[in-house]
PDB file of C-alpha atoms in Angstrom:
ATOM      1  CA  UNK A   8      22.857 -18.065 -25.566  1.00 85.00           C
ATOM      2  CA  UNK A   9      22.047 -14.481 -24.654  1.00 87.00           C
ATOM      3  CA  UNK A  10      18.966 -12.321 -24.996  1.00 87.00           C
ATOM      4  CA  UNK A  11      19.773  -8.609 -25.115  1.00 87.00           C
ATOM      5  CA  UNK A  12      17.681  -5.621 -24.080  1.00 84.00           C
ATOM      6  CA  UNK A  13      18.127  -3.291 -27.047  1.00 87.00           C
ATOM      7  CA  UNK A  14      17.379  -0.195 -24.954  1.00 87.00           C
ATOM      8  CA  UNK A  15      20.049  -0.829 -22.319  1.00 89.00           C
ATOM      9  CA  UNK A  16      22.269  -2.827 -24.700  1.00 90.00           C
ATOM     10  CA  UNK A  17      22.872  -5.316 -21.885  1.00 90.00           C
ATOM     11  CA  UNK A  18      21.963  -8.997 -21.678  1.00 88.00           C
ATOM     12  CA  UNK A  19      18.611  -9.742 -20.013  1.00 85.00           C
ATOM     13  CA  UNK A  20      19.223 -13.482 -19.910  1.00 86.00           C
ATOM     14  CA  UNK A  21      22.345 -15.558 -20.513  1.00 88.00           C
ATOM     15  CA  UNK A  22      23.112 -19.267 -20.302  1.00 87.00           C
ATOM     16  CA  UNK A  23      26.339 -20.972 -21.275  1.00 90.00           C
ATOM     17  CA  UNK A  24      26.788 -23.232 -24.283  1.00 89.00           C
ATOM     18  CA  UNK A  25      27.307 -26.108 -21.839  1.00 91.00           C
ATOM     19  CA  UNK A  26      23.878 -25.402 -20.265  1.00 86.00           C
ATOM     20  CA  UNK A  27      22.275 -25.258 -23.720  1.00 83.00           C
ATOM     21  CA  UNK A  28      23.842 -28.588 -24.681  1.00 84.00           C
ATOM     22  CA  UNK A  29      22.998 -30.354 -21.415  1.00 86.00           C
ATOM     23  CA  UNK A  30      19.391 -29.105 -21.516  1.00 83.00           C
ATOM     24  CA  UNK A  31      19.170 -30.179 -25.170  1.00 86.00           C
ATOM     25  CA  UNK A  32      17.445 -26.927 -26.082  1.00 86.00           C
ATOM     26  CA  UNK A  33      15.773 -27.155 -29.470  1.00 83.00           C
ATOM     27  CA  UNK A  34      14.204 -23.708 -29.603  1.00 82.00           C
ATOM     28  CA  UNK A  35      13.340 -20.633 -27.578  1.00 86.00           C
ATOM     29  CA  UNK A  36      10.961 -17.687 -27.767  1.00 87.00           C
ATOM     30  CA  UNK A  37      10.433 -14.859 -25.325  1.00 88.00           C
ATOM     31  CA  UNK A  38       7.815 -12.293 -24.456  1.00 91.00           C
ATOM     32  CA  UNK A  39       7.722  -9.984 -21.457  1.00 89.00           C
ATOM     33  CA  UNK A  40       9.730 -11.647 -18.695  1.00 90.00           C
ATOM     34  CA  UNK A  41       9.014 -15.172 -19.937  1.00 93.00           C
ATOM     35  CA  UNK A  42      11.288 -17.488 -21.888  1.00 91.00           C
ATOM     36  CA  UNK A  43       9.488 -20.329 -23.688  1.00 90.00           C
ATOM     37  CA  UNK A  44      11.868 -23.280 -24.104  1.00 88.00           C
ATOM     38  CA  UNK A  45      11.535 -26.369 -26.300  1.00 84.00           C
ATOM     39  CA  UNK A  46      13.777 -29.259 -25.202  1.00 83.00           C
ATOM     40  CA  UNK A  47      14.561 -32.550 -26.890  1.00 83.00           C
ATOM     41  CA  UNK A  48      14.578 -35.132 -24.085  1.00 78.00           C
ATOM     42  CA  UNK A  49      14.682 -38.919 -23.879  1.00 78.00           C
ATOM     43  CA  UNK A  50      10.917 -38.769 -23.279  1.00 78.00           C
ATOM     44  CA  UNK A  51      10.333 -36.728 -26.445  1.00 80.00           C
ATOM     45  CA  UNK A  52       9.940 -33.002 -26.920  1.00 80.00           C
ATOM     46  CA  UNK A  53       9.182 -31.021 -23.763  1.00 82.00           C
ATOM     47  CA  UNK A  54       8.023 -27.430 -23.340  1.00 84.00           C
ATOM     48  CA  UNK A  55       8.678 -25.185 -20.352  1.00 89.00           C
ATOM     49  CA  UNK A  56       8.378 -21.555 -19.310  1.00 93.00           C
ATOM     50  CA  UNK A  57      11.080 -19.785 -17.286  1.00 92.00           C
ATOM     51  CA  UNK A  58      11.226 -16.225 -15.992  1.00 93.00           C
ATOM     52  CA  UNK A  59      14.167 -14.329 -17.433  1.00 89.00           C
ATOM     53  CA  UNK A  60      14.595 -12.093 -14.369  1.00 88.00           C
ATOM     54  CA  UNK A  61      15.220 -14.860 -11.818  1.00 90.00           C
ATOM     55  CA  UNK A  62      15.505 -17.997 -14.007  1.00 89.00           C
ATOM     56  CA  UNK A  63      12.692 -19.841 -12.195  1.00 93.00           C
ATOM     57  CA  UNK A  64      10.642 -22.404 -14.082  1.00 93.00           C
ATOM     58  CA  UNK A  65       6.986 -21.363 -13.810  1.00 95.00           C
ATOM     59  CA  UNK A  66       5.396 -23.970 -16.100  1.00 94.00           C
ATOM     60  CA  UNK A  67       6.270 -27.323 -17.647  1.00 90.00           C
ATOM     61  CA  UNK A  68       4.113 -26.718 -20.711  1.00 87.00           C
ATOM     62  CA  UNK A  69       1.986 -24.057 -22.369  1.00 83.00           C
ATOM     63  CA  UNK A  70      -1.274 -24.003 -24.286  1.00 82.00           C
ATOM     64  CA  UNK A  71      -0.611 -20.617 -25.864  1.00 86.00           C
ATOM     65  CA  UNK A  72       2.041 -17.951 -25.772  1.00 88.00           C
ATOM     66  CA  UNK A  73       2.176 -14.279 -26.714  1.00 92.00           C
ATOM     67  CA  UNK A  74       3.926 -13.604 -30.008  1.00 89.00           C
ATOM     68  CA  UNK A  75       3.602  -9.920 -30.925  1.00 91.00           C
ATOM     69  CA  UNK A  76       2.069  -6.646 -29.701  1.00 93.00           C
ATOM     70  CA  UNK A  77       0.363  -4.394 -32.248  1.00 93.00           C
ATOM     71  CA  UNK A  78      -1.612  -1.187 -31.574  1.00 93.00           C
ATOM     72  CA  UNK A  79      -3.185  -2.123 -28.240  1.00 95.00           C
ATOM     73  CA  UNK A  80      -3.486  -5.817 -29.058  1.00 97.00           C
ATOM     74  CA  UNK A  81      -1.328  -8.892 -28.412  1.00 96.00           C
ATOM     75  CA  UNK A  82      -1.178 -11.768 -30.867  1.00 93.00           C
ATOM     76  CA  UNK A  83      -1.013 -15.186 -29.220  1.00 92.00           C
ATOM     77  CA  UNK A  84      -0.087 -18.496 -30.830  1.00 86.00           C
ATOM     78  CA  UNK A  85      -1.874 -21.733 -29.983  1.00 82.00           C
ATOM     79  CA  UNK A  86       0.642 -24.389 -28.928  1.00 72.00           C
ATOM     80  CA  UNK A  87      -1.368 -27.276 -30.384  1.00 66.00           C
ATOM     81  CA  UNK A  88      -0.890 -25.910 -33.891  1.00 65.00           C
ATOM     82  CA  UNK A  89       2.581 -24.343 -33.544  1.00 62.00           C
ATOM     83  CA  UNK A  90       5.044 -27.023 -34.548  1.00 55.00           C
ATOM     84  CA  UNK A  91       3.819 -29.684 -32.139  1.00 55.00           C
ATOM     85  CA  UNK A  92       1.591 -31.374 -34.672  1.00 52.00           C
ATOM     86  CA  UNK A  93       3.969 -30.835 -37.584  1.00 55.00           C
ATOM     87  CA  UNK A  94       1.892 -28.022 -39.052  1.00 54.00           C
ATOM     88  CA  UNK A  95       3.908 -25.200 -40.621  1.00 58.00           C
ATOM     89  CA  UNK A  96       1.293 -22.600 -39.653  1.00 66.00           C
ATOM     90  CA  UNK A  97       0.118 -21.617 -36.171  1.00 73.00           C
ATOM     91  CA  UNK A  98      -3.385 -20.641 -35.154  1.00 83.00           C
ATOM     92  CA  UNK A  99      -3.171 -17.012 -34.056  1.00 88.00           C
ATOM     93  CA  UNK A 100      -5.613 -15.049 -31.904  1.00 91.00           C
ATOM     94  CA  UNK A 101      -5.659 -11.341 -31.088  1.00 94.00           C
ATOM     95  CA  UNK A 102      -6.247 -10.337 -27.444  1.00 94.00           C
ATOM     96  CA  UNK A 103      -6.979  -6.707 -26.515  1.00 96.00           C
ATOM     97  CA  UNK A 104      -4.424  -5.282 -24.068  1.00 96.00           C
ATOM     98  CA  UNK A 105      -5.631  -3.976 -20.709  1.00 96.00           C
ATOM     99  CA  UNK A 106      -4.108  -0.675 -19.568  1.00 94.00           C
ATOM    100  CA  UNK A 107      -1.494  -1.043 -22.317  1.00 91.00           C
ATOM    101  CA  UNK A 108      -0.330  -4.522 -21.290  1.00 93.00           C
ATOM    102  CA  UNK A 109      -1.067  -8.107 -22.282  1.00 94.00           C
ATOM    103  CA  UNK A 110      -3.542  -9.471 -19.678  1.00 93.00           C
ATOM    104  CA  UNK A 111      -2.599 -13.143 -20.090  1.00 89.00           C
ATOM    105  CA  UNK A 112      -2.700 -16.055 -20.013  1.00 85.00           C
ATOM    106  CA  UNK A 113       1.076 -16.222 -20.343  1.00 88.00           C
ATOM    107  CA  UNK A 114       1.273 -20.019 -20.809  1.00 84.00           C
TER     108      UNK A 114
END
């Protein structure tokens, strides 16, 4: 699995198929330097956040995550309604950017 920076046309984050299989990755999303990972484990579905730049896990779950930036705003999705409870729709909230950047929370 690779995530490419379209400007540089180089991978920003890469893990091997073996790593994907052993981690039992079910889904991923990214925003900024953060990779939001959904794993299927023996204990059920788990959610973690990893930095793409140095591959360090910074959280073992998230309550919300940024989804999209639009005209000085960032749309965030609420984790409780985004797939976890079986709902097809997610609750979305718009957060005004500060100095052109999403102010957080990141997870």
